[in-house]
mmCIF file of C-alpha atoms in Angstrom:
data_model
loop_
_atom_site.group_PDB
_atom_site.id
_atom_site.type_symbol
_atom_site.label_atom_id
_atom_site.label_comp_id
_atom_site.label_asym_id
_atom_site.label_seq_id
_atom_site.Cartn_x
_atom_site.Cartn_y
_atom_site.Cartn_z
ATOM 1 C CA MET A 298 -43.414 38.736 -7.637
ATOM 2 C CA LEU A 299 -44.852 35.518 -9.059
ATOM 3 C CA ALA A 300 -42.310 32.803 -9.730
ATOM 4 C CA LYS A 301 -41.512 32.116 -13.368
ATOM 5 C CA ARG A 302 -42.541 28.629 -14.486
ATOM 6 C CA ILE A 303 -40.597 25.988 -16.395
ATOM 7 C CA ILE A 304 -42.889 23.753 -18.441
ATOM 8 C CA PRO A 305 -41.766 20.687 -20.385
ATOM 9 C CA CYS A 306 -44.042 20.070 -23.368
ATOM 10 C CA LEU A 307 -44.845 16.604 -24.600
ATOM 11 C CA ASP A 308 -46.155 16.498 -28.159
ATOM 12 C CA ILE A 309 -48.108 13.253 -28.517
ATOM 13 C CA LYS A 310 -48.670 11.267 -31.694
ATOM 14 C CA ASN A 311 -49.971 7.683 -31.706
ATOM 15 C CA GLY A 312 -49.439 7.477 -27.947
ATOM 16 C CA ARG A 313 -45.736 8.449 -28.090
ATOM 17 C CA THR A 314 -43.871 11.658 -27.374
ATOM 18 C CA VAL A 315 -42.430 13.161 -30.573
ATOM 19 C CA LYS A 316 -40.372 16.218 -31.477
ATOM 20 C CA GLY A 317 -39.663 17.952 -34.761
ATOM 21 C CA VAL A 318 -38.281 21.151 -36.288
ATOM 22 C CA ASN A 319 -40.648 23.887 -37.518
ATOM 23 C CA PHE A 320 -43.547 21.486 -36.813
ATOM 24 C CA VAL A 321 -42.266 18.729 -39.178
ATOM 25 C CA ASN A 322 -39.697 15.865 -39.344
ATOM 26 C CA LEU A 323 -40.921 14.228 -36.147
ATOM 27 C CA ILE A 324 -38.771 11.788 -34.186
ATOM 28 C CA ASP A 325 -39.688 9.584 -31.218
ATOM 29 C CA ALA A 326 -38.806 10.979 -27.778
ATOM 30 C CA GLY A 327 -40.252 8.340 -25.442
ATOM 31 C CA ASP A 328 -43.255 7.252 -23.403
ATOM 32 C CA PRO A 329 -45.286 10.279 -22.266
ATOM 33 C CA VAL A 330 -46.248 8.902 -18.857
ATOM 34 C CA GLU A 331 -42.671 7.932 -17.998
ATOM 35 C CA LEU A 332 -41.379 11.303 -19.153
ATOM 36 C CA ALA A 333 -44.053 13.049 -17.090
ATOM 37 C CA LYS A 334 -42.931 11.195 -13.951
ATOM 38 C CA GLN A 335 -39.296 12.126 -14.590
ATOM 39 C CA TYR A 336 -40.120 15.799 -15.087
ATOM 40 C CA ALA A 337 -42.249 15.992 -11.958
ATOM 41 C CA LEU A 338 -39.375 14.536 -9.940
ATOM 42 C CA ALA A 339 -36.848 16.819 -11.644
ATOM 43 C CA GLY A 340 -38.614 20.006 -10.528
ATOM 44 C CA ALA A 341 -40.802 21.007 -13.459
ATOM 45 C CA ASP A 342 -43.520 23.443 -12.397
ATOM 46 C CA GLU A 343 -46.137 22.204 -14.853
ATOM 47 C CA LEU A 344 -46.486 19.933 -17.876
ATOM 48 C CA VAL A 345 -48.243 20.376 -21.210
ATOM 49 C CA PHE A 346 -49.454 17.467 -23.333
ATOM 50 C CA LEU A 347 -50.444 18.287 -26.908
ATOM 51 C CA ASP A 348 -51.954 15.601 -29.108
ATOM 52 C CA ILE A 349 -50.565 17.221 -32.232
ATOM 53 C CA SER A 350 -52.472 15.166 -34.779
ATOM 54 C CA ALA A 351 -55.851 15.079 -33.016
ATOM 55 C CA THR A 352 -57.306 18.050 -34.902
ATOM 56 C CA LEU A 353 -55.935 16.954 -38.281
ATOM 57 C CA GLU A 354 -57.271 13.426 -37.748
ATOM 58 C CA ASN A 355 -60.549 14.742 -36.313
ATOM 59 C CA ARG A 356 -60.408 12.707 -33.101
ATOM 60 C CA LYS A 357 -60.281 13.306 -29.381
ATOM 61 C CA THR A 358 -57.258 13.384 -27.099
ATOM 62 C CA THR A 359 -56.550 10.005 -25.500
ATOM 63 C CA TYR A 360 -58.333 9.942 -22.154
ATOM 64 C CA ASP A 361 -56.461 6.843 -20.963
ATOM 65 C CA MET A 362 -53.148 8.664 -21.155
ATOM 66 C CA VAL A 363 -54.546 11.572 -19.138
ATOM 67 C CA LEU A 364 -55.751 9.169 -16.440
ATOM 68 C CA HIS A 365 -52.328 7.521 -16.238
ATOM 69 C CA VAL A 366 -50.526 10.856 -16.027
ATOM 70 C CA ALA A 367 -52.860 12.050 -13.253
ATOM 71 C CA GLU A 368 -52.058 8.891 -11.285
ATOM 72 C CA GLN A 369 -48.306 9.371 -11.655
ATOM 73 C CA VAL A 370 -47.585 13.105 -11.261
ATOM 74 C CA ASN A 371 -48.256 15.646 -8.519
ATOM 75 C CA ILE A 372 -47.803 18.857 -10.518
ATOM 76 C CA PRO A 373 -50.400 20.661 -12.648
ATOM 77 C CA PHE A 374 -50.723 19.591 -16.255
ATOM 78 C CA THR A 375 -52.494 20.910 -19.317
ATOM 79 C CA VAL A 376 -53.926 18.809 -22.124
ATOM 80 C CA GLY A 377 -54.647 19.963 -25.669
ATOM 81 C CA GLY A 378 -55.544 18.496 -29.032
ATOM 82 C CA GLY A 379 -58.936 17.983 -30.655
ATOM 83 C CA ILE A 380 -60.846 19.812 -27.905
ATOM 84 C CA SER A 381 -63.921 21.550 -29.286
ATOM 85 C CA THR A 382 -66.826 21.158 -26.833
ATOM 86 C CA ILE A 383 -67.790 21.620 -23.197
ATOM 87 C CA ALA A 384 -68.144 17.830 -22.986
ATOM 88 C CA ASP A 385 -64.522 17.358 -24.119
ATOM 89 C CA VAL A 386 -63.248 19.661 -21.382
ATOM 90 C CA ASP A 387 -65.501 18.126 -18.746
ATOM 91 C CA ALA A 388 -64.181 14.650 -19.563
ATOM 92 C CA LEU A 389 -60.522 15.716 -19.473
ATOM 93 C CA LEU A 390 -60.881 17.531 -16.160
ATOM 94 C CA LYS A 391 -62.632 14.489 -14.696
ATOM 95 C CA CYS A 392 -59.714 12.339 -15.904
ATOM 96 C CA GLY A 393 -57.381 14.514 -13.846
ATOM 97 C CA ALA A 394 -56.160 17.307 -16.129
ATOM 98 C CA ASP A 395 -55.780 20.667 -14.382
ATOM 99 C CA LYS A 396 -56.123 22.798 -17.509
ATOM 100 C CA VAL A 397 -57.053 22.383 -21.152
ATOM 101 C CA SER A 398 -55.535 24.047 -24.184
ATOM 102 C CA ILE A 399 -57.552 24.950 -27.249
ATOM 103 C CA ASN A 400 -56.255 26.311 -30.531
ATOM 104 C CA SER A 401 -57.921 25.516 -33.862
ATOM 105 C CA SER A 402 -61.365 25.156 -32.291
ATOM 106 C CA ALA A 403 -61.097 28.649 -30.808
ATOM 107 C CA ILE A 404 -60.186 30.136 -34.182
ATOM 108 C CA LYS A 405 -63.060 28.370 -35.914
ATOM 109 C CA ARG A 406 -65.573 29.391 -33.228
ATOM 110 C CA PRO A 407 -64.264 32.110 -30.881
ATOM 111 C CA GLU A 408 -67.418 31.898 -28.721
ATOM 112 C CA LEU A 409 -66.034 28.599 -27.407
ATOM 113 C CA ILE A 410 -63.552 30.594 -25.305
ATOM 114 C CA ASN A 411 -66.414 32.441 -23.577
ATOM 115 C CA GLU A 412 -68.373 29.235 -23.061
ATOM 116 C CA LEU A 413 -65.495 27.301 -21.514
ATOM 117 C CA SER A 414 -64.378 30.213 -19.359
ATOM 118 C CA ASN A 415 -67.914 30.744 -18.051
ATOM 119 C CA LYS A 416 -68.447 27.034 -17.399
ATOM 120 C CA PHE A 417 -65.113 26.000 -15.883
ATOM 121 C CA GLY A 418 -63.355 29.261 -14.983
ATOM 122 C CA SER A 419 -60.581 31.063 -16.818
ATOM 123 C CA GLN A 420 -57.960 29.491 -14.546
ATOM 124 C CA CYS A 421 -58.208 26.174 -16.390
ATOM 125 C CA LEU A 422 -58.356 27.555 -19.934
ATOM 126 C CA VAL A 423 -55.200 28.035 -22.000
ATOM 127 C CA VAL A 424 -55.509 29.291 -25.550
ATOM 128 C CA ALA A 425 -52.585 28.191 -27.696
ATOM 129 C CA ILE A 426 -51.582 30.391 -30.616
ATOM 130 C CA ASP A 427 -49.224 29.129 -33.328
ATOM 131 C CA ALA A 428 -47.987 32.044 -35.393
ATOM 132 C CA LYS A 429 -45.418 32.535 -38.136
ATOM 133 C CA GLN A 430 -43.732 35.780 -39.065
ATOM 134 C CA ILE A 431 -44.262 36.332 -42.794
ATOM 135 C CA ASP A 432 -43.081 39.569 -44.440
ATOM 136 C CA GLY A 433 -42.852 41.202 -41.019
ATOM 137 C CA LYS A 434 -46.366 40.204 -39.934
ATOM 138 C CA TRP A 435 -47.196 37.503 -37.393
ATOM 139 C CA ILE A 436 -49.824 35.285 -39.026
ATOM 140 C CA VAL A 437 -51.817 32.840 -36.889
ATOM 141 C CA HIS A 438 -51.981 29.233 -38.135
ATOM 142 C CA LEU A 439 -54.342 26.412 -37.214
ATOM 143 C CA ALA A 440 -54.429 22.586 -37.398
ATOM 144 C CA GLY A 441 -50.983 22.030 -35.913
ATOM 145 C CA GLY A 442 -49.488 24.949 -37.819
ATOM 146 C CA THR A 443 -50.499 23.585 -41.212
ATOM 147 C CA ILE A 444 -53.113 26.152 -42.287
ATOM 148 C CA PRO A 445 -52.510 29.929 -42.326
ATOM 149 C CA THR A 446 -55.397 32.192 -41.330
ATOM 150 C CA ARG A 447 -56.066 35.887 -41.857
ATOM 151 C CA LEU A 448 -55.609 36.545 -38.152
ATOM 152 C CA ASN A 449 -52.829 38.725 -36.778
ATOM 153 C CA LEU A 450 -51.141 37.379 -33.632
ATOM 154 C CA PHE A 451 -51.603 40.502 -31.526
ATOM 155 C CA ASP A 452 -55.209 41.161 -32.522
ATOM 156 C CA TRP A 453 -56.169 37.550 -31.928
ATOM 157 C CA ALA A 454 -54.346 37.424 -28.577
ATOM 158 C CA LYS A 455 -56.226 40.535 -27.442
ATOM 159 C CA GLU A 456 -59.558 38.999 -28.421
ATOM 160 C CA VAL A 457 -58.661 35.722 -26.712
ATOM 161 C CA ALA A 458 -57.902 37.550 -23.474
ATOM 162 C CA GLN A 459 -61.101 39.592 -23.662
ATOM 163 C CA ARG A 460 -63.157 36.444 -24.195
ATOM 164 C CA GLY A 461 -61.899 34.882 -20.956
ATOM 165 C CA ALA A 462 -58.743 32.859 -21.561
ATOM 166 C CA GLY A 463 -56.656 32.387 -18.443
ATOM 167 C CA GLU A 464 -53.328 32.129 -20.267
ATOM 168 C CA ILE A 465 -51.898 32.297 -23.768
ATOM 169 C CA LEU A 466 -49.391 29.738 -25.011
ATOM 170 C CA PHE A 467 -47.607 31.463 -27.903
ATOM 171 C CA THR A 468 -45.474 29.289 -30.166
ATOM 172 C CA SER A 469 -43.320 30.956 -32.787
ATOM 173 C CA MET A 470 -43.322 28.599 -35.770
ATOM 174 C CA ASN A 471 -40.199 30.352 -37.076
ATOM 175 C CA ASN A 472 -38.303 29.468 -33.908
ATOM 176 C CA ASP A 473 -39.812 26.067 -33.159
ATOM 177 C CA GLY A 474 -37.152 23.352 -32.851
ATOM 178 C CA THR A 475 -34.366 25.611 -34.120
ATOM 179 C CA LYS A 476 -32.741 26.062 -30.676
ATOM 180 C CA ASN A 477 -31.905 29.646 -31.611
ATOM 181 C CA GLY A 478 -33.919 31.282 -28.829
ATOM 182 C CA PHE A 479 -37.491 32.417 -28.252
ATOM 183 C CA ALA A 480 -39.314 35.145 -30.223
ATOM 184 C CA ASN A 481 -38.706 37.696 -27.483
ATOM 185 C CA LYS A 482 -39.801 40.856 -29.324
ATOM 186 C CA ALA A 483 -43.222 39.379 -30.023
ATOM 187 C CA LEU A 484 -43.436 37.961 -26.497
ATOM 188 C CA SER A 485 -42.583 41.313 -24.961
ATOM 189 C CA LYS A 486 -45.269 43.041 -27.023
ATOM 190 C CA LEU A 487 -47.840 40.432 -25.954
ATOM 191 C CA SER A 488 -46.863 40.761 -22.282
ATOM 192 C CA LYS A 489 -47.050 44.545 -22.356
ATOM 193 C CA THR A 490 -50.465 44.685 -24.019
ATOM 194 C CA LEU A 491 -52.268 41.862 -22.195
ATOM 195 C CA ASN A 492 -53.100 41.312 -18.545
ATOM 196 C CA ILE A 493 -52.986 37.492 -18.554
ATOM 197 C CA PRO A 494 -49.902 35.254 -18.337
ATOM 198 C CA ILE A 495 -47.966 34.496 -21.518
ATOM 199 C CA ILE A 496 -46.176 31.173 -21.970
ATOM 200 C CA ALA A 497 -43.200 31.340 -24.355
ATOM 201 C CA SER A 498 -42.784 28.411 -26.726
ATOM 202 C CA GLY A 499 -40.502 27.639 -29.653
ATOM 203 C CA GLY A 500 -36.742 28.027 -29.868
ATOM 204 C CA ALA A 501 -35.205 26.936 -26.551
ATOM 205 C CA GLY A 502 -31.665 25.678 -27.057
ATOM 206 C CA THR A 503 -29.605 26.942 -24.127
ATOM 207 C CA ILE A 504 -30.109 28.060 -20.542
ATOM 208 C CA GLN A 505 -29.373 31.614 -21.679
ATOM 209 C CA HIS A 506 -32.416 31.470 -23.958
ATOM 210 C CA PHE A 507 -34.621 30.972 -20.882
ATOM 211 C CA VAL A 508 -32.895 33.859 -19.091
ATOM 212 C CA ASP A 509 -33.496 36.057 -22.146
ATOM 213 C CA THR A 510 -37.173 35.185 -22.543
ATOM 214 C CA PHE A 511 -37.890 36.065 -18.927
ATOM 215 C CA ASN A 512 -35.821 39.271 -18.995
ATOM 216 C CA ASP A 513 -36.324 40.497 -22.576
ATOM 217 C CA GLY A 514 -39.510 38.664 -23.575
ATOM 218 C CA LYS A 515 -41.238 39.362 -20.243
ATOM 219 C CA ALA A 516 -42.715 35.836 -20.409
ATOM 220 C CA ASP A 517 -44.460 34.424 -17.345
ATOM 221 C CA ALA A 518 -43.485 30.846 -18.195
ATOM 222 C CA ALA A 519 -41.208 29.110 -20.691
ATOM 223 C CA LEU A 520 -42.097 25.889 -22.436
ATOM 224 C CA ALA A 521 -39.652 23.566 -24.174
ATOM 225 C CA ALA A 522 -39.469 20.023 -25.465
ATOM 226 C CA SER A 523 -36.363 18.557 -27.088
ATOM 227 C CA VAL A 524 -33.796 20.169 -24.773
ATOM 228 C CA PHE A 525 -35.522 18.382 -21.892
ATOM 229 C CA HIS A 526 -36.479 15.162 -23.696
ATOM 230 C CA PHE A 527 -32.935 14.489 -24.892
ATOM 231 C CA GLY A 528 -31.149 15.569 -21.703
ATOM 232 C CA GLU A 529 -29.515 18.683 -23.142
ATOM 233 C CA ILE A 530 -30.679 20.863 -20.250
ATOM 234 C CA ALA A 531 -31.393 19.605 -16.732
ATOM 235 C CA ILE A 532 -34.277 21.439 -15.059
ATOM 236 C CA SER A 533 -32.320 21.675 -11.787
ATOM 237 C CA ASP A 534 -29.367 23.349 -13.554
ATOM 238 C CA LEU A 535 -31.723 25.654 -15.426
ATOM 239 C CA LYS A 536 -33.461 26.824 -12.275
ATOM 240 C CA LYS A 537 -30.177 27.406 -10.438
ATOM 241 C CA GLU A 538 -28.946 29.592 -13.283
ATOM 242 C CA LEU A 539 -32.230 31.500 -13.421
ATOM 243 C CA LYS A 540 -31.968 32.115 -9.684
ATOM 244 C CA HIS A 541 -28.362 33.268 -10.184
ATOM 245 C CA ASN A 542 -29.711 35.791 -12.716
ATOM 246 C CA LYS A 543 -32.165 37.068 -10.094
ATOM 247 C CA ILE A 544 -35.176 35.481 -11.812
ATOM 248 C CA GLU A 545 -37.674 34.171 -9.285
ATOM 249 C CA VAL A 546 -38.266 30.425 -9.619
ATOM 250 C CA ARG A 547 -39.366 27.607 -7.339
ATOM 251 C CA LEU A 548 -36.417 25.399 -6.425
#
């Protein structure tokens, strides 16, 4: 059995780590490079950096930050935000990123998934999906969750997988920042219908929420931000409890 992964997420805006609730009301959470170092030492399996305003502001992710992170950490990390071309991905991988995450650009031009997967391999391509449950239907949003689309979460996830994505990072906008738990019913449906790893995102508030998303949501990895940034959950304590619940993790 593959070990379940714990992934701190650092949302970046203007070079700082920020965190909000339901994608708004952002507050400062610290220097991203320093936080990355702390998480690597604390036992995180991977890191995700999302430049949350890059797409809205029509600019590229900060390459300098990626270089600094690569110099300071020895665990895999993913970078997303404003990535829309093969050249963008090439530059980020050369700066030291292990994977890239695309979201809005994939929705606008789905062929990009095929192109990146064929060029760099599916193992370094994560497709992030931000979706909100509205009247019982999971609607995909783009541009940092600000623009609803006509896409259904499950149909889009299936297409993403078929086009060559290596992983899907699913964030429930309803759960994001609420600390009420992950969207486990949707996660379980994704995991059962797709043959690529699913990363759960949005809603972590307690250690039990991580236990539930691995057991009930069938997630392959769990991503969280504020509970780690503000010291509410220690990664070492989390992993010990997961192990106690017979969930395979790397200690």
